[in-house]
XYZ file of N, CA and C in Angstrom:
339
model
N 0.808 -1.192 0.000
C 0.000 0.000 0.000
C 0.857 1.263 0.000
N 2.069 1.178 0.553
C 2.929 2.349 0.658
C 4.158 2.189 -0.220
N 4.563 3.285 -0.836
C 5.764 3.280 -1.672
C 6.992 3.639 -0.849
N 6.858 4.637 -0.016
C 7.928 5.032 0.895
C 7.355 5.855 2.035
N 8.140 5.996 3.078
C 7.754 6.814 4.225
C 8.996 7.527 4.747
N 8.789 8.741 5.253
C 9.912 9.494 5.806
C 9.420 10.409 6.921
N 10.305 10.693 7.850
C 10.039 11.686 8.883
C 10.478 13.028 8.315
N 9.567 13.981 8.265
C 9.867 15.316 7.758
C 10.097 16.230 8.954
N 11.276 16.797 9.017
C 11.620 17.656 10.148
C 11.432 19.128 9.819
N 11.282 19.445 8.546
C 11.070 20.821 8.118
C 9.661 21.270 8.513
N 9.535 22.451 9.092
C 8.227 22.895 9.571
C 7.833 22.101 10.793
N 6.594 21.677 10.852
C 6.136 20.839 11.957
C 6.528 19.394 11.689
N 7.187 18.770 12.634
C 7.630 17.385 12.513
C 6.446 16.480 12.202
N 6.555 15.661 11.153
C 5.473 14.741 10.799
C 5.997 13.576 9.976
N 5.181 12.552 9.889
C 5.457 11.395 9.050
C 4.761 11.616 7.721
N 5.476 11.467 6.626
C 4.892 11.590 5.286
C 5.032 10.234 4.607
N 3.901 9.712 4.145
C 3.857 8.395 3.509
C 3.322 8.549 2.094
N 4.087 8.079 1.124
C 3.625 8.084 -0.270
C 2.912 6.765 -0.529
N 1.704 6.874 -1.012
C 0.918 5.686 -1.330
C 1.443 5.094 -2.643
N 1.392 3.790 -2.762
C 1.851 3.122 -3.963
C 0.966 3.486 -5.151
N 1.571 3.903 -6.250
C 0.830 4.249 -7.453
C 0.044 3.087 -8.028
N 0.450 1.851 -7.710
C -0.263 0.668 -8.195
C -1.678 0.576 -7.631
N -1.944 1.266 -6.548
C -3.273 1.229 -5.927
C -4.261 2.169 -6.607
N -3.781 3.058 -7.468
C -4.630 4.104 -8.024
C -4.759 3.988 -9.537
N -5.976 4.165 -10.039
C -6.165 4.182 -11.485
C -5.804 5.554 -12.069
N -5.576 5.583 -13.355
C -5.438 6.849 -14.097
C -4.351 7.781 -13.585
N -3.200 7.251 -13.328
C -2.030 8.056 -12.985
C -2.244 8.999 -11.807
N -2.934 8.562 -10.816
C -3.112 9.359 -9.602
C -1.942 9.120 -8.657
N -1.653 10.098 -7.851
C -0.672 9.921 -6.782
C -1.316 10.392 -5.485
N -0.857 9.854 -4.386
C -1.457 10.221 -3.103
C -0.419 10.106 -1.991
N -0.652 10.878 -0.955
C 0.202 10.781 0.229
C -0.626 11.017 1.482
N -0.076 10.578 2.593
C -0.677 10.734 3.899
C 0.363 11.381 4.795
N -0.045 12.444 5.490
C 0.831 13.082 6.463
C 0.210 12.921 7.837
N 1.034 12.485 8.801
C 0.547 12.198 10.148
C 1.394 12.962 11.163
N 0.708 13.672 12.046
C 1.355 14.306 13.195
C 0.643 13.809 14.440
N 1.426 13.384 15.410
C 0.856 12.926 16.670
C 1.603 13.625 17.797
N 0.873 14.128 18.768
C 1.476 14.891 19.848
C 1.410 14.117 21.156
N 2.258 14.483 22.093
C 2.322 13.782 23.383
C 1.022 13.874 24.169
N 0.215 14.879 23.910
C -1.064 15.033 24.611
C -2.204 14.318 23.876
N -1.871 13.461 22.892
C -2.809 12.692 22.074
C -3.546 13.509 21.023
N -3.187 14.774 20.824
C -3.699 15.501 19.668
C -3.055 14.898 18.432
N -3.722 15.025 17.295
C -3.185 14.465 16.056
C -3.767 15.162 14.852
N -3.161 14.889 13.712
C -3.654 15.326 12.411
C -3.276 14.256 11.400
N -4.273 13.696 10.733
C -4.067 12.785 9.606
C -4.568 13.524 8.376
N -3.701 13.813 7.429
C -4.093 14.541 6.227
C -3.778 13.678 5.000
N -4.838 13.283 4.306
C -4.719 12.451 3.110
C -5.019 13.316 1.901
N -4.168 13.245 0.875
C -4.382 14.041 -0.332
C -4.016 13.255 -1.584
N -4.887 13.353 -2.576
C -4.650 12.761 -3.894
C -4.427 13.880 -4.901
N -3.624 13.565 -5.898
C -3.452 14.464 -7.033
C -3.676 13.651 -8.297
N -4.568 14.177 -9.140
C -4.888 13.526 -10.410
C -4.888 14.584 -11.502
N -4.977 14.137 -12.734
C -5.026 15.087 -13.843
C -6.185 16.069 -13.707
N -7.306 15.613 -13.170
C -8.493 16.461 -13.076
C -8.592 17.232 -11.760
N -7.541 17.229 -10.951
C -7.552 18.014 -9.727
C -7.066 17.261 -8.510
N -7.362 17.831 -7.353
C -6.926 17.252 -6.079
C -8.156 16.850 -5.259
N -7.934 15.959 -4.297
C -8.989 15.473 -3.412
C -8.336 15.210 -2.069
N -8.947 15.716 -0.989
C -8.313 15.586 0.330
C -9.357 15.398 1.421
N -8.879 14.868 2.554
C -9.684 14.779 3.778
C -8.715 14.780 4.956
N -9.233 15.248 6.126
C -8.391 15.316 7.325
C -9.175 14.862 8.541
N -8.480 14.129 9.399
C -8.992 13.722 10.697
C -8.134 14.450 11.729
N -8.752 15.209 12.624
C -7.984 16.044 13.558
C -8.470 15.910 14.987
N -7.508 16.068 15.879
C -7.802 16.272 17.305
C -6.796 17.319 17.779
N -7.285 18.536 17.974
C -6.459 19.628 18.477
C -7.360 20.820 18.789
N -6.958 21.666 19.712
C -7.745 22.863 19.992
C -7.746 23.772 18.766
N -8.875 24.420 18.515
C -8.984 25.323 17.372
C -10.174 26.242 17.584
N -10.306 27.234 16.717
C -11.398 28.198 16.832
C -12.597 27.837 15.971
N -12.470 26.829 15.095
C -13.544 26.553 14.138
C -14.437 25.380 14.498
N -14.035 24.491 15.352
C -14.832 23.308 15.717
C -14.430 22.815 17.088
N -15.025 21.660 17.479
C -14.598 21.024 18.716
C -13.172 20.488 18.538
N -12.561 20.092 19.630
C -11.185 19.572 19.571
C -11.080 18.417 18.577
N -12.058 17.524 18.558
C -12.075 16.407 17.615
C -12.982 16.789 16.447
N -12.415 16.771 15.245
C -13.193 17.182 14.087
C -12.663 16.535 12.811
N -13.432 16.684 11.755
C -13.148 16.070 10.461
C -13.311 17.127 9.374
N -12.387 17.148 8.442
C -12.466 18.037 7.283
C -12.786 17.146 6.077
N -14.035 17.197 5.599
C -14.459 16.271 4.542
C -13.897 16.614 3.170
N -13.920 15.619 2.287
C -13.512 15.845 0.907
C -14.553 16.690 0.184
N -14.231 17.269 -0.904
C -13.030 17.004 -1.689
C -11.830 17.873 -1.344
N -12.036 18.977 -0.578
C -10.888 19.855 -0.347
C -10.440 19.967 1.103
N -11.121 19.289 2.016
C -10.745 19.282 3.439
C -10.585 20.693 3.996
N -11.483 21.575 3.603
C -11.360 22.971 4.011
C -11.772 23.181 5.463
N -11.269 24.237 6.034
C -11.601 24.600 7.409
C -13.078 24.970 7.518
N -13.619 25.633 6.507
C -15.004 26.102 6.568
C -16.005 24.952 6.542
N -15.619 23.797 6.013
C -16.517 22.641 5.950
C -16.312 21.650 7.096
N -15.436 21.970 8.029
C -15.109 21.032 9.112
C -16.348 20.676 9.924
N -16.365 19.410 10.377
C -17.480 18.878 11.160
C -16.954 18.344 12.483
N -17.699 18.571 13.561
C -17.327 17.977 14.839
C -17.389 16.458 14.712
N -16.522 15.765 15.431
C -16.454 14.304 15.346
C -15.982 13.749 16.685
N -15.988 12.431 16.782
C -15.420 11.741 17.936
C -14.510 10.642 17.424
N -13.299 10.606 17.958
C -12.312 9.618 17.523
C -11.963 8.689 18.669
N -11.517 7.475 18.360
C -11.077 6.551 19.410
C -9.924 7.157 20.219
N -9.815 6.761 21.455
C -8.745 7.272 22.320
C -7.379 6.706 21.928
N -7.336 5.447 21.518
C -6.075 4.773 21.194
C -5.602 5.156 19.794
N -4.339 5.579 19.690
C -3.803 6.026 18.399
C -3.837 4.928 17.329
N -3.728 3.678 17.736
C -3.785 2.590 16.753
C -5.170 2.487 16.132
N -6.195 2.739 16.921
C -7.561 2.705 16.401
C -7.822 3.875 15.448
N -7.285 5.031 15.769
C -7.436 6.187 14.879
C -6.705 5.917 13.564
N -5.513 5.357 13.653
C -4.757 5.025 12.440
C -5.523 4.038 11.575
N -6.092 3.013 12.195
C -6.862 2.013 11.442
C -8.091 2.638 10.788
N -8.760 3.517 11.507
C -9.924 4.200 10.955
C -9.539 4.991 9.701
N -8.472 5.779 9.787
C -8.032 6.573 8.636
C -7.631 5.667 7.472
N -6.880 4.611 7.743
C -6.458 3.707 6.667
C -7.648 2.971 6.053
N -8.637 2.618 6.852
C -9.842 1.984 6.304
C -10.572 2.936 5.357
N -10.692 4.219 5.745
C -11.368 5.193 4.876
C -10.566 5.418 3.586
N -9.241 5.377 3.674
C -8.411 5.525 2.482
C -8.613 4.326 1.556
N -8.660 3.124 2.105
C -8.911 1.936 1.279
C -10.272 2.005 0.610
N -11.279 2.485 1.323
C -12.604 2.649 0.730
C -12.552 3.652 -0.427
N -11.808 4.732 -0.253
C -11.665 5.730 -1.312
C -11.007 5.112 -2.543
N -9.968 4.344 -2.353
C -9.272 3.713 -3.480
C -10.224 2.773 -4.217
N -10.992 2.009 -3.477
C -11.967 1.105 -4.096
C -12.981 1.897 -4.929
N -13.442 3.019 -4.409
C -14.382 3.868 -5.146
C -13.760 4.365 -6.447
N -12.493 4.746 -6.402
C -11.822 5.220 -7.626
C -11.770 4.119 -8.682
N -11.512 2.887 -8.275
C -11.434 1.778 -9.228
C -12.808 1.417 -9.795
N -13.852 1.648 -9.025
C -15.208 1.307 -9.476
C -15.743 2.312 -10.492
N -15.154 3.464 -10.605
C -15.609 4.491 -11.547
C -15.298 4.125 -12.975
């Protein structure tokens, strides 16, 4: 599922994972960026790039002025103005699995088109 992964130290420290191009139809590329904090705040940001544009979604837990601490930025652009309050599992492994499951569902949808 992954082509490579690296820790990015530039800016805010995060894990950047490039999704394998074999998973995507029509020359799409995608990556996932993950930040996890000691206080259990996090940000999972998934983004695709295709010839016809970009598509993104974000799962977040952090204090902010636009929503509750736990919130979701829906596709297609994961904008702040469209953010929705949400509830995420307490365990980071469960949150990771949830995000990866939604990414797999997205890939399946792309292949069904």
